[in-house]
CSV table of C-alpha atoms and ligand atoms in Angstrom, one decimal:
chain,number,residue,atom,x,y,z
A,1,MET,CA,153.8,84.9,98.6
A,2,THR,CA,151.4,86.3,95.9
A,3,ILE,CA,151.2,90.0,95.9
A,4,SER,CA,149.6,91.9,93.0
A,5,PRO,CA,152.2,94.0,91.2
A,6,ASP,CA,150.3,97.2,92.0
A,7,SER,CA,149.7,96.5,95.7
A,8,ARG,CA,151.7,98.6,98.2
A,9,VAL,CA,153.1,96.4,100.9
A,10,ALA,CA,153.0,97.2,104.6
A,11,VAL,CA,155.0,95.2,107.3
A,12,VAL,CA,153.6,95.2,110.8
A,13,THR,CA,155.8,93.6,113.5
A,14,GLY,CA,154.1,92.3,116.7
A,15,ALA,CA,150.8,91.8,114.9
A,16,SER,CA,149.5,88.9,117.0
A,17,SER,CA,147.7,91.2,119.4
A,18,GLY,CA,147.0,94.8,120.5
A,19,ILE,CA,148.2,97.7,118.5
A,20,GLY,CA,149.9,95.6,115.8
A,21,GLU,CA,146.9,93.5,115.1
A,22,ALA,CA,144.6,96.6,114.9
A,23,THR,CA,147.1,98.4,112.7
A,24,ALA,CA,147.3,95.5,110.3
A,25,ARG,CA,143.5,95.6,109.9
A,26,THR,CA,143.5,99.4,109.3
A,27,LEU,CA,146.2,99.3,106.7
A,28,ALA,CA,144.6,96.3,104.9
A,29,ALA,CA,141.3,98.3,104.8
A,30,GLN,CA,143.3,101.1,103.1
A,31,GLY,CA,144.4,98.8,100.4
A,32,PHE,CA,147.9,97.7,101.5
A,33,HIS,CA,148.9,94.1,101.2
A,34,VAL,CA,149.9,93.6,104.9
A,35,VAL,CA,152.6,91.2,106.0
A,36,VAL,CA,152.1,90.4,109.6
A,37,GLY,CA,154.9,89.1,111.8
A,38,ALA,CA,155.1,87.7,115.4
A,39,ARG,CA,156.1,84.6,117.3
A,40,ARG,CA,152.5,83.3,117.8
A,41,VAL,CA,152.0,82.0,114.3
A,42,ASP,CA,148.5,80.7,114.8
A,43,ARG,CA,147.2,84.2,115.6
A,44,ILE,CA,148.9,85.9,112.7
A,45,GLU,CA,147.8,83.2,110.3
A,46,LYS,CA,144.1,83.7,111.3
A,47,LEU,CA,144.6,87.5,111.0
A,48,ALA,CA,146.2,87.3,107.5
A,49,ASP,CA,143.3,85.1,106.3
A,50,GLU,CA,140.8,87.7,107.5
A,51,ILE,CA,142.6,90.7,105.9
A,52,GLY,CA,143.9,89.0,102.8
A,53,GLY,CA,147.5,89.5,103.9
A,54,THR,CA,150.5,87.3,104.5
A,55,ALA,CA,151.6,85.8,107.9
A,56,LEU,CA,155.3,85.1,108.5
A,57,GLU,CA,156.8,83.9,111.7
A,58,LEU,CA,159.1,86.6,113.2
A,59,ASP,CA,161.2,86.9,116.3
A,60,VAL,CA,162.7,90.4,116.2
A,61,THR,CA,165.4,89.3,118.8
A,62,ASP,CA,166.7,86.6,116.4
A,63,GLU,CA,169.0,87.7,113.6
A,64,ASP,CA,168.2,84.6,111.5
A,65,SER,CA,164.4,85.0,111.9
A,66,VAL,CA,164.6,88.7,110.8
A,67,THR,CA,166.7,87.7,107.8
A,68,ALA,CA,164.3,84.9,106.8
A,69,PHE,CA,161.3,87.3,107.2
A,70,THR,CA,162.8,90.3,105.4
A,71,THR,CA,164.5,88.5,102.4
A,72,VAL,CA,161.3,86.9,101.0
A,73,LEU,CA,159.5,90.3,100.8
A,74,PRO,CA,159.4,91.4,97.1
A,75,ARG,CA,158.8,95.1,98.1
A,76,VAL,CA,158.1,97.2,101.2
A,77,ASP,CA,156.4,100.6,101.3
A,78,VAL,CA,155.6,100.8,105.0
A,79,LEU,CA,157.3,99.4,108.0
A,80,VAL,CA,155.5,99.6,111.4
A,81,ASN,CA,158.0,98.8,114.2
A,82,ASN,CA,155.5,97.8,116.8
A,83,ALA,CA,156.8,94.6,118.4
A,84,GLY,CA,157.9,95.4,121.9
A,85,GLY,CA,156.8,95.7,125.5
A,86,ALA,CA,157.8,95.8,129.1
A,87,LYS,CA,158.8,93.2,131.8
A,88,GLY,CA,158.4,94.0,135.4
A,89,MET,CA,158.5,97.1,137.6
A,90,ALA,CA,161.6,97.0,139.7
A,91,PRO,CA,163.7,99.8,141.2
A,92,VAL,CA,167.2,100.0,139.6
A,93,ALA,CA,168.7,98.6,142.9
A,94,GLU,CA,166.7,95.4,142.3
A,95,ALA,CA,166.9,95.3,138.5
A,96,ASP,CA,166.5,91.9,136.9
A,97,LEU,CA,169.1,91.7,134.2
A,98,ASP,CA,167.1,89.2,132.1
A,99,ASP,CA,164.1,91.5,132.1
A,100,TRP,CA,166.3,94.4,130.9
A,101,ARG,CA,167.8,92.2,128.2
A,102,TRP,CA,164.3,91.2,127.0
A,103,MET,CA,163.2,94.9,126.8
A,104,TRP,CA,166.4,96.1,125.1
A,105,GLU,CA,166.5,93.1,122.7
A,106,THR,CA,162.8,93.5,121.7
A,107,ASN,CA,162.2,97.2,121.6
A,108,VAL,CA,165.7,98.6,120.7
A,109,LEU,CA,167.6,95.9,118.8
A,110,GLY,CA,164.4,94.5,117.3
A,111,THR,CA,163.6,97.9,115.8
A,112,LEU,CA,167.3,98.2,114.6
A,113,ARG,CA,167.3,94.8,113.0
A,114,MET,CA,164.0,95.2,111.1
A,115,THR,CA,164.8,98.8,110.0
A,116,LYS,CA,168.3,98.0,108.8
A,117,ALA,CA,167.1,94.9,106.9
A,118,LEU,CA,164.2,96.7,105.2
A,119,LEU,CA,165.8,100.1,104.5
A,120,PRO,CA,166.9,99.3,100.9
A,121,LYS,CA,163.4,98.1,100.0
A,122,LEU,CA,161.8,101.2,101.6
A,123,VAL,CA,164.1,103.5,99.6
A,124,ASP,CA,163.4,101.5,96.4
A,125,SER,CA,159.7,101.9,96.9
A,126,GLY,CA,160.1,105.6,96.0
A,127,ASP,CA,157.8,106.6,98.9
A,128,GLY,CA,158.7,104.6,102.0
A,129,LEU,CA,157.4,105.1,105.5
A,130,ILE,CA,158.7,103.9,108.8
A,131,VAL,CA,156.4,104.2,111.8
A,132,THR,CA,157.9,103.3,115.2
A,133,ILE,CA,155.6,102.8,118.2
A,134,THR,CA,157.6,104.2,121.1
A,135,SER,CA,155.8,105.4,124.2
A,136,VAL,CA,155.4,108.4,126.6
A,137,ALA,CA,158.1,106.3,128.4
A,138,ALA,CA,160.4,107.6,125.6
A,139,PHE,CA,160.0,111.1,126.9
A,140,HIS,CA,160.0,110.7,130.7
A,141,ALA,CA,161.7,108.6,133.4
A,142,TYR,CA,159.6,107.1,136.2
A,143,ASP,CA,160.4,105.2,139.4
A,144,ASN,CA,160.6,101.4,139.0
A,145,GLY,CA,160.4,101.8,135.2
A,146,ALA,CA,164.0,102.3,134.1
A,147,GLY,CA,164.3,99.1,132.2
A,148,TYR,CA,161.4,100.1,130.0
A,149,THR,CA,161.9,103.9,129.9
A,150,SER,CA,165.6,103.4,129.0
A,151,ALA,CA,164.7,101.0,126.2
A,152,LYS,CA,162.0,103.2,124.8
A,153,HIS,CA,164.3,106.3,125.0
A,154,ALA,CA,166.9,104.3,123.0
A,155,GLN,CA,164.4,103.0,120.5
A,156,ALA,CA,163.2,106.6,120.0
A,157,VAL,CA,166.7,108.0,119.6
A,158,LEU,CA,167.5,105.4,117.0
A,159,HIS,CA,164.3,106.3,115.1
A,160,ARG,CA,164.8,110.1,115.4
A,161,THR,CA,168.4,109.8,114.2
A,162,LEU,CA,167.3,108.2,111.0
A,163,ARG,CA,165.1,111.2,110.3
A,164,GLY,CA,168.3,113.2,109.7
A,165,GLU,CA,170.4,110.4,108.2
A,166,LEU,CA,167.7,109.7,105.5
A,167,LEU,CA,167.2,113.4,104.5
A,168,GLY,CA,167.2,113.4,100.7
A,169,LYS,CA,166.0,109.8,100.5
A,170,PRO,CA,162.3,109.0,99.7
A,171,VAL,CA,161.5,107.7,103.2
A,172,ARG,CA,159.3,109.3,105.8
A,173,LEU,CA,159.6,108.7,109.6
A,174,THR,CA,156.9,108.9,112.2
A,175,GLU,CA,157.2,108.2,115.9
A,176,ILE,CA,154.0,107.5,117.7
A,177,ALA,CA,154.2,107.7,121.5
A,178,PRO,CA,151.1,106.4,123.2
A,179,GLY,CA,150.1,106.6,126.9
A,180,ALA,CA,148.0,103.8,128.4
A,181,VAL,CA,146.4,101.5,125.8
A,182,GLU,CA,144.5,98.5,127.0
A,183,THR,CA,146.1,95.6,125.3
A,184,GLU,CA,148.1,92.5,126.5
A,185,PHE,CA,150.9,94.9,127.4
A,186,SER,CA,150.3,94.9,131.2
A,187,LEU,CA,149.6,91.1,131.2
A,188,VAL,CA,153.1,90.6,129.6
A,189,ARG,CA,154.7,93.2,131.9
A,190,PHE,CA,153.3,91.4,135.0
A,191,GLU,CA,154.0,87.8,133.8
A,192,GLY,CA,150.3,86.9,133.2
A,193,ASP,CA,149.0,88.4,136.5
A,194,ALA,CA,145.6,89.5,135.2
A,195,GLU,CA,144.5,91.1,138.4
A,196,ARG,CA,147.6,93.3,138.6
A,197,ALA,CA,147.3,94.1,134.9
A,198,ALA,CA,143.7,95.2,135.2
A,199,LYS,CA,144.6,97.7,138.0
A,200,VAL,CA,146.6,99.7,135.5
A,201,TYR,CA,143.4,100.7,133.7
A,202,GLU,CA,141.1,100.8,136.8
A,203,GLY,CA,139.1,104.0,137.1
A,204,ILE,CA,140.3,105.5,133.8
A,205,THR,CA,139.1,105.3,130.2
A,206,PRO,CA,142.2,104.0,128.5
A,207,LEU,CA,143.0,104.2,124.8
A,208,VAL,CA,142.2,101.1,122.8
A,209,ALA,CA,144.4,99.5,120.1
A,210,GLU,CA,142.1,100.9,117.3
A,211,ASP,CA,142.8,104.5,118.5
A,212,ILE,CA,146.5,104.0,117.6
A,213,ALA,CA,145.8,102.0,114.5
A,214,GLU,CA,143.7,105.0,113.2
A,215,ILE,CA,146.6,107.3,113.7
A,216,VAL,CA,148.9,104.9,111.8
A,217,GLY,CA,146.3,104.9,109.0
A,218,PHE,CA,146.2,108.7,108.9
A,219,VAL,CA,150.0,108.9,108.8
A,220,ALA,CA,150.2,106.3,106.0
A,221,SER,CA,147.6,108.1,103.9
A,222,ARG,CA,149.4,111.5,103.8
A,223,PRO,CA,150.9,112.6,100.5
A,224,PRO,CA,154.7,111.9,100.1
A,225,HIS,CA,155.9,115.4,100.9
A,226,VAL,CA,154.2,115.4,104.4
A,227,ASN,CA,156.3,114.0,107.3
A,228,LEU,CA,154.5,113.7,110.6
A,229,ASP,CA,157.5,113.6,112.9
A,230,GLN,CA,156.1,112.8,116.4
A,231,ILE,CA,152.7,112.1,117.7
A,232,ILE,CA,152.1,111.8,121.5
A,233,VAL,CA,148.7,110.4,122.3
A,234,GLN,CA,147.3,109.7,125.8
A,235,PRO,CA,143.9,109.1,127.3
A,236,ARG,CA,142.2,112.3,128.5
A,237,ASP,CA,142.6,110.8,132.0
A,238,GLN,CA,146.4,110.7,131.7
A,239,ALA,CA,149.0,113.5,131.8
A,240,GLY,CA,152.3,111.7,131.8
A,241,PRO,CA,153.5,108.1,132.3
A,242,MET,CA,152.4,107.7,135.9
A,243,ARG,CA,150.0,110.6,136.3
A,244,PHE,CA,146.3,109.6,136.1
A,245,HIS,CA,142.9,110.9,137.1
A,246,ARG,CA,141.1,107.8,138.5
A,247,THR,CA,137.5,107.7,139.5
A,248,ALA,CA,136.6,105.5,142.5
A,249,GLU,CA,134.7,102.4,141.4
B,1,NAP,P1,150.8,93.6,123.2
B,1,NAP,O1,149.3,93.4,123.0
B,1,NAP,O2,151.4,92.8,124.3
B,1,NAP,O3,151.5,93.3,121.8
B,1,NAP,C1,152.9,93.2,121.7
B,1,NAP,C2,153.2,92.5,120.4
B,1,NAP,O4,154.6,92.4,120.3
B,1,NAP,C3,152.7,91.1,120.3
B,1,NAP,O5,152.1,90.9,119.0
B,1,NAP,C4,153.9,90.2,120.4
B,1,NAP,O6,153.8,89.0,119.6
B,1,NAP,C5,155.0,91.1,119.8
B,1,NAP,N1,156.3,90.7,120.2
B,1,NAP,C6,156.8,90.6,121.5
B,1,NAP,N2,158.1,90.2,121.4
B,1,NAP,C7,158.3,89.9,120.1
B,1,NAP,C8,159.4,89.4,119.4
B,1,NAP,N3,160.6,89.0,120.0
B,1,NAP,N4,159.4,89.2,118.1
B,1,NAP,C9,158.2,89.6,117.4
B,1,NAP,N5,157.2,90.1,118.0
B,1,NAP,C10,157.2,90.2,119.3
B,1,NAP,O7,151.1,95.1,123.5
B,1,NAP,P2,150.8,96.5,122.7
B,1,NAP,O8,150.3,97.4,123.7
B,1,NAP,O9,150.0,96.2,121.5
B,1,NAP,O10,152.3,96.9,122.3
B,1,NAP,C11,152.7,97.2,121.0
B,1,NAP,C12,153.8,98.3,121.2
B,1,NAP,O11,153.2,99.5,121.7
B,1,NAP,C13,155.0,97.9,122.0
B,1,NAP,O12,156.1,98.4,121.4
B,1,NAP,C14,154.7,98.7,123.3
B,1,NAP,O13,155.9,99.0,124.0
B,1,NAP,C15,154.1,100.0,122.8
B,1,NAP,N6,153.3,100.7,123.7
B,1,NAP,C16,152.2,100.2,124.4
B,1,NAP,C17,151.5,100.9,125.3
B,1,NAP,C18,150.3,100.4,126.1
B,1,NAP,O14,149.9,101.0,127.1
B,1,NAP,N7,149.8,99.3,125.7
B,1,NAP,C19,151.9,102.3,125.5
B,1,NAP,C20,152.9,102.8,124.8
B,1,NAP,C21,153.6,102.0,123.9
B,1,NAP,P3,154.3,87.5,120.0
B,1,NAP,O15,154.3,87.4,121.5
B,1,NAP,O16,153.3,86.6,119.3
B,1,NAP,O17,155.6,87.4,119.4
């Protein structure tokens, strides 16, 4: 990996689509050398070519993959914990344990693995930043969503705990909690059922990935003494995880 000695390095997990991909583009435009990670390597290689960054295969649920990814990085100034998502919408009484394991492994333990591995490099940078993409689901419970809401609550608490534990160290922490963003999120949640996924955004104007990327870019361009702790961002048509104003088509 060739990174110019004066380049600041940003790592974006889950950069093969949606919020992660858009964030990688924004940070590259701000001058960061962006290292993009995901399991779909063809996609991140194409992206890295476009933005002059580096693509490295990454599965945040796999300890060896995280070790291989993180050890080759010469320095890290920004970590965006974005890899994540939801699987299914089942009431607790019918919970699918495999779906829950996927959500906890990806959102919670994935964030823990990446953060733990890169913390020494973030501290060494002298002005590190950890951005974690949680969700409005990290603030509320909703029916049929406990697998995702519990995972996002846990991911958020892990992130918020670090804010105190790292006091005195040169690392800032920002939690960004979006509402509905039209990405591949719902397609993944509903196992590729495009019709069901489209219904989530029907009759509303959802956020797009670039809306969140711009916020990450704003956070990453604040001076070192400014810590934006939490940012909740929803479409105007939304006022909570399951509360939407929908216009009839
Ligand atoms: P997306 O388009 O489905 O993107 C999810 C990304 O996560 C993909 O790049 C995927 O890459 C990656 N990923 C999944 N499992 C992974 C693993 N084991 N290892 C590495 N990467 C993995 O959805 P998105 O909306 O951009 O989601 C990004 C984040 O925003 C997630 O944490 C999600 O929970 C959060 N969020 C989304 C919304 C929304 O409405 N869209 C709202 C609030 C919060 P590969 O499959 O190639 O590995």
